[in-house]
């Protein structure tokens, strides 16, 4: 048998790479992981964790206003962006330390350098050293995609948005996916004028149409400006440092900040994967089979770099399944059916299973149950924002095919409800469940 420096060499210490590394090491493998940026990857350092903390911070804008209707004498409050920013970055640093400790405690060698593939079993480090491994795992995630237009260098991406020196008075956000809509809600609550620019007229493609239409309606009423069928022509930087964003079909848009949230590309550029015969698709994603193996038998990939499902919990499961299969003698695969997802917009939305259109396309017909209501808290707060819950049910078997909702705490409620969809429960099972009153979640078992 060939002798290698490591049993497993992981490139990328994000959620998938860290899980794969520590589990493989726990199974007895000699493991090293190379990370050129910071341990924790997109989710911990520049993604879902710091963004969710900003979402919490943004909610206080409405909560403080609503508190007056509940009898609290709340004075006019000023928002201190540097205080929140620095506290969030401090928490990110704390979490990075935990991730580092996790690797150390599991006897995984952390190499803080860029690594590139030079052969099926060989990796070259930025410092010049070459190492060998029986198995190489690519877990480099994805990187923000920026439109190719003159002046695009004047914009930033979600990587940099957490480090702003000051809040912009006017922000243009490019895109209409979950990142765009989440930051639109955040900056609006912080007091910025938000303009969301999208090349089509569809937001949150892939989510249920009724739910995403409700978010568009609520966001518009709040004052977020949407520019549809708008492709970028150029971005000008003016003498005072502000920007003028030129798009098709609309007047130029003045802005103090331009945020590109136009998707993320698999981060494979310059990794040298061609040196080992690793095939990439047209988006640059590593092509893998059900066991995460690439077209090179000794190279595997997990997480966003494969462009299957770009969600942190999926990357973690893929990394764990990879390590168990190759190093733990416990072969298993990730089940991609009924994966719940959420958008932490204002208000948040969440969904699991089939949308109404997907169900009709597959089965020809389906039953749809909805509950369109104002949360009790919103009623007393004199806030007219309405929640919408939706069950998509098989016409014959009565199995609940999907649950979709928008409203306060929708993601928290859906996590539990997703178990029912995954288990294949019927609408009758929902009907037979006694409501927990008074709660928003009870609407799920009261639809008739």
Short mmCIF file of C-alpha atoms in Angstrom, two decimals:
data_model
loop_
_atom_site.label_atom_id
_atom_site.label_comp_id
_atom_site.label_asym_id
_atom_site.label_seq_id
_atom_site.Cartn_x
_atom_site.Cartn_y
_atom_site.Cartn_z
CA UNK A 1 0.00 0.00 0.00
CA UNK A 2 1.27 3.52 -0.82
CA UNK A 3 2.40 5.63 2.13
CA UNK A 4 0.93 9.14 2.43
CA UNK A 5 1.52 12.05 4.79
CA UNK A 6 -2.17 12.03 5.73
CA UNK A 7 -5.11 9.70 5.41
CA UNK A 8 -7.32 12.70 4.69
CA UNK A 9 -6.44 16.21 3.58
CA UNK A 10 -9.32 18.70 3.61
CA UNK A 11 -9.21 21.98 1.69
CA UNK A 12 -11.56 24.41 3.41
CA UNK A 13 -12.46 24.71 7.10
CA UNK A 14 -16.10 25.68 6.78
CA UNK A 15 -19.06 23.78 8.18
CA UNK A 16 -18.70 20.76 5.91
CA UNK A 17 -14.92 20.59 6.06
CA UNK A 18 -14.72 20.90 9.85
CA UNK A 19 -17.37 18.21 10.40
CA UNK A 20 -15.69 15.83 7.95
CA UNK A 21 -12.28 16.46 9.53
CA UNK A 22 -13.24 15.89 13.13
CA UNK A 23 -15.41 12.83 12.43
CA UNK A 24 -12.74 11.22 10.25
CA UNK A 25 -10.15 11.89 12.96
CA UNK A 26 -12.47 10.39 15.57
CA UNK A 27 -12.56 7.26 13.41
CA UNK A 28 -8.78 7.08 13.68
CA UNK A 29 -7.68 8.82 10.48
CA UNK A 30 -4.69 11.14 10.33
CA UNK A 31 -6.26 14.40 9.15
CA UNK A 32 -5.11 17.87 8.13
CA UNK A 33 -7.24 20.77 6.97
CA UNK A 34 -6.00 23.83 5.09
CA UNK A 35 -7.85 27.15 5.35
CA UNK A 36 -6.62 30.32 3.64
CA UNK A 37 -9.12 32.68 5.32
CA UNK A 38 -10.68 32.01 8.73
CA UNK A 39 -11.92 28.82 10.33
CA UNK A 40 -15.71 28.57 10.28
CA UNK A 41 -16.33 29.31 6.62
CA UNK A 42 -19.15 31.34 5.13
CA UNK A 43 -21.78 30.51 7.74
CA UNK A 44 -19.82 31.46 10.84
CA UNK A 45 -17.58 34.23 9.51
CA UNK A 46 -19.53 36.07 6.80
CA UNK A 47 -22.93 34.43 6.44
CA UNK A 48 -25.82 33.05 8.40
CA UNK A 49 -24.49 33.63 11.94
CA UNK A 50 -23.51 37.32 11.76
CA UNK A 51 -26.48 38.00 9.46
CA UNK A 52 -28.93 36.47 11.92
CA UNK A 53 -27.46 38.63 14.68
CA UNK A 54 -28.11 41.69 12.49
CA UNK A 55 -31.66 40.43 11.95
CA UNK A 56 -32.16 40.29 15.72
CA UNK A 57 -30.78 43.81 16.02
CA UNK A 58 -33.06 45.09 13.28
CA UNK A 59 -36.17 43.66 14.94
CA UNK A 60 -35.79 46.05 17.86
CA UNK A 61 -36.84 48.93 15.58
CA UNK A 62 -40.38 47.56 15.42
CA UNK A 63 -40.34 46.03 18.89
CA UNK A 64 -39.51 49.34 20.54
CA UNK A 65 -42.30 51.03 18.60
CA UNK A 66 -44.79 48.27 19.42
CA UNK A 67 -43.86 48.37 23.12
CA UNK A 68 -45.66 51.72 23.48
CA UNK A 69 -48.96 50.04 22.67
CA UNK A 70 -48.24 47.55 25.44
CA UNK A 71 -47.87 50.29 28.04
CA UNK A 72 -44.13 50.83 28.02
CA UNK A 73 -42.97 54.44 28.05
CA UNK A 74 -40.24 54.03 25.46
CA UNK A 75 -38.33 57.21 24.57
CA UNK A 76 -37.15 57.89 21.05
CA UNK A 77 -34.11 55.66 20.64
CA UNK A 78 -31.04 56.23 18.51
CA UNK A 79 -29.40 53.28 16.78
CA UNK A 80 -25.64 52.83 17.18
CA UNK A 81 -24.38 50.84 14.19
CA UNK A 82 -20.73 50.60 15.34
CA UNK A 83 -21.85 49.10 18.65
CA UNK A 84 -23.87 46.34 16.96
CA UNK A 85 -21.23 45.77 14.29
CA UNK A 86 -18.42 45.38 16.81
CA UNK A 87 -20.47 43.12 19.09
CA UNK A 88 -21.37 40.89 16.14
CA UNK A 89 -17.75 40.68 14.98
CA UNK A 90 -16.70 39.86 18.54
CA UNK A 91 -19.18 36.98 18.61
CA UNK A 92 -17.88 35.74 15.26
CA UNK A 93 -14.36 35.77 16.69
CA UNK A 94 -15.54 33.77 19.70
CA UNK A 95 -17.17 31.16 17.47
CA UNK A 96 -14.06 30.94 15.31
CA UNK A 97 -12.12 30.11 18.43
CA UNK A 98 -14.56 27.30 19.23
CA UNK A 99 -14.14 25.86 15.74
CA UNK A 100 -10.37 25.99 16.14
CA UNK A 101 -10.62 24.20 19.48
CA UNK A 102 -12.87 21.55 17.95
CA UNK A 103 -10.20 20.70 15.40
CA UNK A 104 -7.38 20.72 17.96
CA UNK A 105 -9.35 18.61 20.44
CA UNK A 106 -9.97 16.02 17.75
CA UNK A 107 -6.28 15.94 16.79
CA UNK A 108 -6.83 17.53 13.39
CA UNK A 109 -3.84 19.51 12.09
CA UNK A 110 -4.90 23.00 10.98
CA UNK A 111 -2.76 24.58 8.25
CA UNK A 112 -3.55 28.32 7.78
CA UNK A 113 -2.52 28.42 4.12
CA UNK A 114 -4.07 28.20 0.69
CA UNK A 115 -3.85 24.70 -0.73
CA UNK A 116 -4.09 23.64 -4.37
CA UNK A 117 -4.38 20.21 -5.91
CA UNK A 118 -1.36 19.06 -7.93
CA UNK A 119 -2.36 15.43 -8.42
CA UNK A 120 -4.82 12.73 -7.31
CA UNK A 121 -3.02 12.37 -3.97
CA UNK A 122 -0.96 15.55 -3.81
CA UNK A 123 -1.53 19.06 -2.49
CA UNK A 124 0.75 22.09 -2.63
CA UNK A 125 0.59 24.69 0.13
CA UNK A 126 1.06 28.42 -0.43
CA UNK A 127 4.26 28.30 1.61
CA UNK A 128 5.80 25.97 -0.96
CA UNK A 129 5.47 22.65 0.88
CA UNK A 130 3.93 19.66 -0.91
CA UNK A 131 2.02 16.99 1.03
CA UNK A 132 0.31 13.76 0.06
CA UNK A 133 -2.94 12.18 1.19
CA UNK A 134 -4.87 9.00 0.55
CA UNK A 135 -8.06 11.03 0.21
CA UNK A 136 -8.50 14.71 -0.59
CA UNK A 137 -11.75 16.47 0.31
CA UNK A 138 -12.72 19.74 -1.38
CA UNK A 139 -14.87 21.86 0.97
CA UNK A 140 -14.13 25.37 -0.24
CA UNK A 141 -17.74 26.55 -0.35
CA UNK A 142 -19.00 29.29 -2.65
CA UNK A 143 -18.06 32.91 -3.31
CA UNK A 144 -20.29 35.91 -4.14
CA UNK A 145 -20.94 36.42 -7.83
CA UNK A 146 -20.65 40.03 -9.08
CA UNK A 147 -22.23 41.19 -12.37
CA UNK A 148 -19.80 42.13 -15.12
CA UNK A 149 -20.49 45.79 -15.76
CA UNK A 150 -18.41 49.00 -15.79
CA UNK A 151 -17.91 50.28 -12.27
CA UNK A 152 -18.91 47.06 -10.50
CA UNK A 153 -15.78 47.43 -8.35
CA UNK A 154 -17.55 50.26 -6.53
CA UNK A 155 -20.00 47.80 -5.01
CA UNK A 156 -19.52 45.35 -2.13
CA UNK A 157 -20.83 41.86 -1.41
CA UNK A 158 -22.17 40.10 1.66
CA UNK A 159 -18.54 39.31 2.55
CA UNK A 160 -17.83 42.95 3.32
CA UNK A 161 -21.20 44.19 4.52
CA UNK A 162 -20.54 43.24 8.16
CA UNK A 163 -17.58 45.62 8.34
CA UNK A 164 -19.18 48.91 7.22
CA UNK A 165 -17.80 52.02 8.96
CA UNK A 166 -21.19 53.71 8.87
CA UNK A 167 -24.75 52.97 7.81
CA UNK A 168 -25.64 54.19 4.32
CA UNK A 169 -28.53 56.61 4.00
CA UNK A 170 -29.35 55.08 0.62
CA UNK A 171 -28.51 51.51 -0.34
CA UNK A 172 -29.09 49.70 -3.62
CA UNK A 173 -29.22 45.92 -3.32
CA UNK A 174 -28.74 43.88 -6.47
CA UNK A 175 -30.61 40.58 -6.56
CA UNK A 176 -33.86 39.14 -5.29
CA UNK A 177 -32.85 35.94 -3.54
CA UNK A 178 -32.69 35.27 0.18
CA UNK A 179 -29.52 37.32 0.78
CA UNK A 180 -30.96 40.36 -1.01
CA UNK A 181 -34.31 40.24 0.78
CA UNK A 182 -32.74 39.64 4.18
CA UNK A 183 -30.41 42.61 3.92
CA UNK A 184 -33.21 44.72 2.46
CA UNK A 185 -35.18 44.13 5.65
CA UNK A 186 -32.16 44.69 7.89
CA UNK A 187 -31.10 48.01 6.36
CA UNK A 188 -34.68 49.26 6.15
CA UNK A 189 -35.16 48.69 9.87
CA UNK A 190 -31.87 50.46 10.55
CA UNK A 191 -33.23 53.53 8.77
CA UNK A 192 -31.65 53.32 5.32
CA UNK A 193 -33.66 53.90 2.16
CA UNK A 194 -33.51 50.56 0.37
CA UNK A 195 -33.86 49.98 -3.37
CA UNK A 196 -33.81 46.35 -4.51
CA UNK A 197 -32.88 45.86 -8.17
CA UNK A 198 -33.63 42.64 -10.03
CA UNK A 199 -33.27 41.64 -13.68
CA UNK A 200 -36.63 39.78 -13.61
CA UNK A 201 -39.88 40.40 -11.75
CA UNK A 202 -39.60 37.32 -9.52
CA UNK A 203 -38.24 37.37 -5.97
CA UNK A 204 -37.17 34.28 -4.04
CA UNK A 205 -37.39 31.87 -6.95
CA UNK A 206 -38.20 28.37 -5.68
CA UNK A 207 -40.39 29.45 -2.77
CA UNK A 208 -44.17 29.18 -2.88
CA UNK A 209 -45.64 31.92 -5.03
CA UNK A 210 -48.29 33.07 -2.54
CA UNK A 211 -45.74 33.35 0.24
CA UNK A 212 -43.19 35.32 -1.75
CA UNK A 213 -45.94 37.60 -3.12
CA UNK A 214 -46.95 38.34 0.47
CA UNK A 215 -43.38 39.32 1.33
CA UNK A 216 -43.25 41.61 -1.70
CA UNK A 217 -46.51 43.24 -0.64
CA UNK A 218 -45.39 43.78 2.95
CA UNK A 219 -41.95 45.04 1.93
CA UNK A 220 -43.45 47.52 -0.52
CA UNK A 221 -45.87 48.87 2.08
CA UNK A 222 -42.96 49.35 4.48
CA UNK A 223 -41.20 51.51 1.93
CA UNK A 224 -38.66 49.22 0.28
CA UNK A 225 -38.41 50.21 -3.39
CA UNK A 226 -38.32 47.43 -5.99
CA UNK A 227 -36.97 47.93 -9.52
CA UNK A 228 -37.82 44.97 -11.73
CA UNK A 229 -36.60 44.08 -15.23
CA UNK A 230 -33.50 46.09 -14.43
CA UNK A 231 -30.14 44.93 -15.74
CA UNK A 232 -26.96 46.73 -14.69
CA UNK A 233 -25.45 49.06 -17.28
CA UNK A 234 -22.80 50.88 -15.25
CA UNK A 235 -21.97 52.21 -11.79
CA UNK A 236 -20.55 55.72 -11.49
CA UNK A 237 -18.67 57.06 -8.49
CA UNK A 238 -19.41 60.77 -8.04
CA UNK A 239 -17.13 63.49 -6.67
CA UNK A 240 -18.79 63.42 -3.25
CA UNK A 241 -18.12 59.68 -2.96
CA UNK A 242 -21.71 58.61 -3.59
CA UNK A 243 -22.75 56.34 -6.45
CA UNK A 244 -25.08 56.61 -9.42
CA UNK A 245 -26.37 53.20 -10.46
CA UNK A 246 -27.50 52.94 -14.07
CA UNK A 247 -29.91 50.12 -14.95
CA UNK A 248 -32.15 49.32 -17.90
CA UNK A 249 -35.82 50.42 -17.98
CA UNK A 250 -35.43 52.78 -15.01
CA UNK A 251 -33.93 56.17 -14.16
CA UNK A 252 -30.44 56.17 -12.64
CA UNK A 253 -30.52 55.39 -8.91
CA UNK A 254 -28.46 57.52 -6.47
CA UNK A 255 -26.91 55.52 -3.65
CA UNK A 256 -24.36 55.68 -0.87
CA UNK A 257 -23.76 51.93 -0.99
CA UNK A 258 -24.25 49.22 -3.60
CA UNK A 259 -24.56 45.66 -2.30
CA UNK A 260 -24.34 42.80 -4.79
CA UNK A 261 -26.45 39.85 -3.65
CA UNK A 262 -26.71 38.15 -7.03
CA UNK A 263 -25.91 34.60 -6.06
CA UNK A 264 -22.83 32.59 -5.12
CA UNK A 265 -20.55 30.54 -7.36
CA UNK A 266 -18.75 27.36 -6.28
CA UNK A 267 -15.28 28.38 -5.12
CA UNK A 268 -13.09 26.24 -7.39
CA UNK A 269 -11.12 28.86 -9.34
CA UNK A 270 -7.39 28.24 -9.17
CA UNK A 271 -7.67 25.08 -7.04
CA UNK A 272 -5.85 23.01 -9.67
CA UNK A 273 -8.55 20.36 -9.80
CA UNK A 274 -7.81 19.80 -13.48
CA UNK A 275 -4.45 18.34 -12.41
CA UNK A 276 -6.29 15.35 -10.98
CA UNK A 277 -8.97 15.00 -13.66
CA UNK A 278 -11.76 16.38 -11.46
CA UNK A 279 -14.75 17.37 -13.61
CA UNK A 280 -16.57 20.65 -13.02
CA UNK A 281 -20.01 21.62 -14.31
CA UNK A 282 -20.80 24.79 -16.26
CA UNK A 283 -21.01 26.78 -13.01
CA UNK A 284 -17.67 25.57 -11.73
CA UNK A 285 -19.13 23.11 -9.22
CA UNK A 286 -17.36 19.83 -8.48
CA UNK A 287 -19.37 17.01 -10.05
CA UNK A 288 -19.91 14.28 -7.44
CA UNK A 289 -21.88 11.07 -7.07
CA UNK A 290 -24.22 10.09 -4.24
CA UNK A 291 -21.20 9.29 -2.04
CA UNK A 292 -19.60 12.72 -2.65
CA UNK A 293 -16.89 11.24 -4.90
CA UNK A 294 -15.65 13.29 -7.85
CA UNK A 295 -14.52 11.92 -11.21
CA UNK A 296 -11.16 11.26 -9.52
CA UNK A 297 -11.44 8.25 -7.21
CA UNK A 298 -9.30 9.82 -4.45
CA UNK A 299 -10.94 13.26 -4.44
CA UNK A 300 -14.29 14.04 -2.85
CA UNK A 301 -16.30 17.23 -2.30
CA UNK A 302 -19.04 18.37 0.08
CA UNK A 303 -21.01 21.55 0.69
CA UNK A 304 -21.63 24.57 -1.51
CA UNK A 305 -18.70 23.76 -3.78
CA UNK A 306 -20.85 20.97 -5.24
CA UNK A 307 -23.81 23.33 -5.83
CA UNK A 308 -26.36 20.72 -4.80
CA UNK A 309 -28.12 22.39 -1.87
CA UNK A 310 -26.37 25.52 -0.58
CA UNK A 311 -27.35 25.22 3.07
CA UNK A 312 -25.08 24.87 6.09
CA UNK A 313 -26.94 21.92 7.69
CA UNK A 314 -26.70 20.05 4.37
CA UNK A 315 -22.94 20.63 4.15
CA UNK A 316 -22.58 19.34 7.72
CA UNK A 317 -24.53 16.19 6.93
CA UNK A 318 -22.57 15.62 3.74
CA UNK A 319 -19.29 15.97 5.62
CA UNK A 320 -20.43 13.58 8.33
CA UNK A 321 -21.70 10.99 5.83
CA UNK A 322 -18.43 11.23 3.89
CA UNK A 323 -16.33 10.60 7.01
CA UNK A 324 -18.51 7.74 8.27
CA UNK A 325 -18.50 6.07 4.86
CA UNK A 326 -14.78 6.30 4.12
CA UNK A 327 -13.23 6.14 7.57
CA UNK A 328 -15.87 4.75 9.94
CA UNK A 329 -17.00 1.65 8.09
CA UNK A 330 -20.57 3.01 8.33
CA UNK A 331 -21.65 3.72 4.75
CA UNK A 332 -24.53 6.16 4.46
CA UNK A 333 -25.85 8.86 2.18
CA UNK A 334 -27.59 12.17 2.73
CA UNK A 335 -31.33 12.27 2.14
CA UNK A 336 -32.13 15.44 0.21
CA UNK A 337 -35.90 15.02 0.33
CA UNK A 338 -37.95 17.54 2.34
CA UNK A 339 -35.17 19.89 3.38
CA UNK A 340 -36.66 22.88 5.22
CA UNK A 341 -35.39 26.37 4.41
CA UNK A 342 -36.06 29.88 5.61
CA UNK A 343 -35.58 33.50 4.64
CA UNK A 344 -34.90 35.78 7.61
CA UNK A 345 -36.62 38.72 6.01
CA UNK A 346 -38.96 41.14 7.81
CA UNK A 347 -41.21 39.23 8.41
CA UNK A 348 -39.44 35.88 7.95
CA UNK A 349 -40.75 33.09 5.75
CA UNK A 350 -40.08 29.37 5.67
CA UNK A 351 -41.05 26.31 3.70
CA UNK A 352 -40.61 22.57 3.44
CA UNK A 353 -41.68 20.07 0.81
CA UNK A 354 -43.53 20.82 -2.39
CA UNK A 355 -44.92 24.21 -3.31
CA UNK A 356 -48.43 24.36 -4.75
CA UNK A 357 -47.14 24.67 -8.31
CA UNK A 358 -44.71 21.77 -7.85
CA UNK A 359 -47.50 19.57 -6.51
CA UNK A 360 -49.83 20.43 -9.38
CA UNK A 361 -47.09 19.82 -11.90
CA UNK A 362 -46.31 16.37 -10.46
CA UNK A 363 -49.78 15.13 -9.54
CA UNK A 364 -52.07 17.21 -11.74
CA UNK A 365 -54.01 18.50 -8.77
CA UNK A 366 -53.70 19.03 -5.03
CA UNK A 367 -55.65 20.38 -2.09
CA UNK A 368 -54.58 23.68 -0.60
CA UNK A 369 -55.46 24.93 2.88
CA UNK A 370 -54.56 28.43 3.99
CA UNK A 371 -54.82 30.62 7.06
CA UNK A 372 -54.47 34.36 6.47
CA UNK A 373 -54.47 36.22 9.79
CA UNK A 374 -52.98 38.94 11.95
CA UNK A 375 -50.83 37.80 14.82
CA UNK A 376 -52.31 38.69 18.22
CA UNK A 377 -49.28 40.84 19.01
CA UNK A 378 -49.72 42.76 15.75
CA UNK A 379 -53.38 43.43 16.53
CA UNK A 380 -52.65 45.12 19.85
CA UNK A 381 -49.63 46.90 18.38
CA UNK A 382 -51.92 48.27 15.66
CA UNK A 383 -49.63 46.73 13.05
CA UNK A 384 -51.63 45.64 9.99
CA UNK A 385 -49.10 43.11 8.74
CA UNK A 386 -50.73 39.72 8.11
CA UNK A 387 -49.28 36.22 8.38
CA UNK A 388 -50.03 33.50 5.84
CA UNK A 389 -49.79 29.76 6.46
CA UNK A 390 -50.33 27.19 3.73
CA UNK A 391 -50.68 23.40 3.60
CA UNK A 392 -50.28 21.61 0.26
CA UNK A 393 -52.02 18.23 0.45
CA UNK A 394 -52.22 15.24 -1.92
CA UNK A 395 -55.73 15.08 -3.38
CA UNK A 396 -56.20 11.34 -2.83
CA UNK A 397 -53.92 10.17 -0.02
CA UNK A 398 -54.35 13.35 2.06
CA UNK A 399 -50.59 13.28 2.76
CA UNK A 400 -49.24 16.75 3.51
CA UNK A 401 -46.79 17.44 0.68
CA UNK A 402 -45.61 20.85 1.80
CA UNK A 403 -45.93 23.57 4.43
CA UNK A 404 -45.19 27.21 3.64
CA UNK A 405 -45.54 30.20 5.92
CA UNK A 406 -44.69 33.84 6.40
CA UNK A 407 -45.03 35.67 9.67
CA UNK A 408 -43.36 36.20 13.06
CA UNK A 409 -41.27 33.18 14.13
CA UNK A 410 -42.15 31.25 10.95
CA UNK A 411 -38.76 29.48 10.80
CA UNK A 412 -38.99 28.39 14.44
CA UNK A 413 -42.47 26.97 13.89
CA UNK A 414 -41.61 25.29 10.60
CA UNK A 415 -38.66 23.37 12.03
CA UNK A 416 -41.06 21.28 14.12
CA UNK A 417 -43.71 21.10 11.40
CA UNK A 418 -41.09 19.84 8.92
CA UNK A 419 -40.93 16.61 10.92
CA UNK A 420 -44.56 15.94 10.01
CA UNK A 421 -43.90 16.43 6.30
CA UNK A 422 -40.77 14.27 6.42
CA UNK A 423 -42.73 11.55 8.22
CA UNK A 424 -45.46 11.61 5.55
CA UNK A 425 -48.30 12.50 7.93
CA UNK A 426 -51.75 13.22 6.58
CA UNK A 427 -53.96 16.25 6.91
CA UNK A 428 -56.10 14.21 9.32
CA UNK A 429 -53.11 13.92 11.67
CA UNK A 430 -52.98 17.71 11.79
CA UNK A 431 -56.74 17.89 12.35
CA UNK A 432 -56.53 15.35 15.18
CA UNK A 433 -53.88 17.37 17.01
CA UNK A 434 -55.26 19.66 19.72
CA UNK A 435 -54.37 23.31 19.22
CA UNK A 436 -51.98 25.05 21.59
CA UNK A 437 -53.90 28.22 22.34
CA UNK A 438 -53.24 31.08 22.09
CA UNK A 439 -50.33 30.71 19.69
CA UNK A 440 -49.55 31.40 16.07
CA UNK A 441 -48.53 27.79 15.50
CA UNK A 442 -52.04 26.57 16.30
CA UNK A 443 -53.16 27.79 12.86
CA UNK A 444 -51.42 24.76 11.39
CA UNK A 445 -53.94 22.40 13.00
CA UNK A 446 -57.05 24.57 12.55
CA UNK A 447 -57.26 24.81 8.75
CA UNK A 448 -60.45 23.31 7.36
#
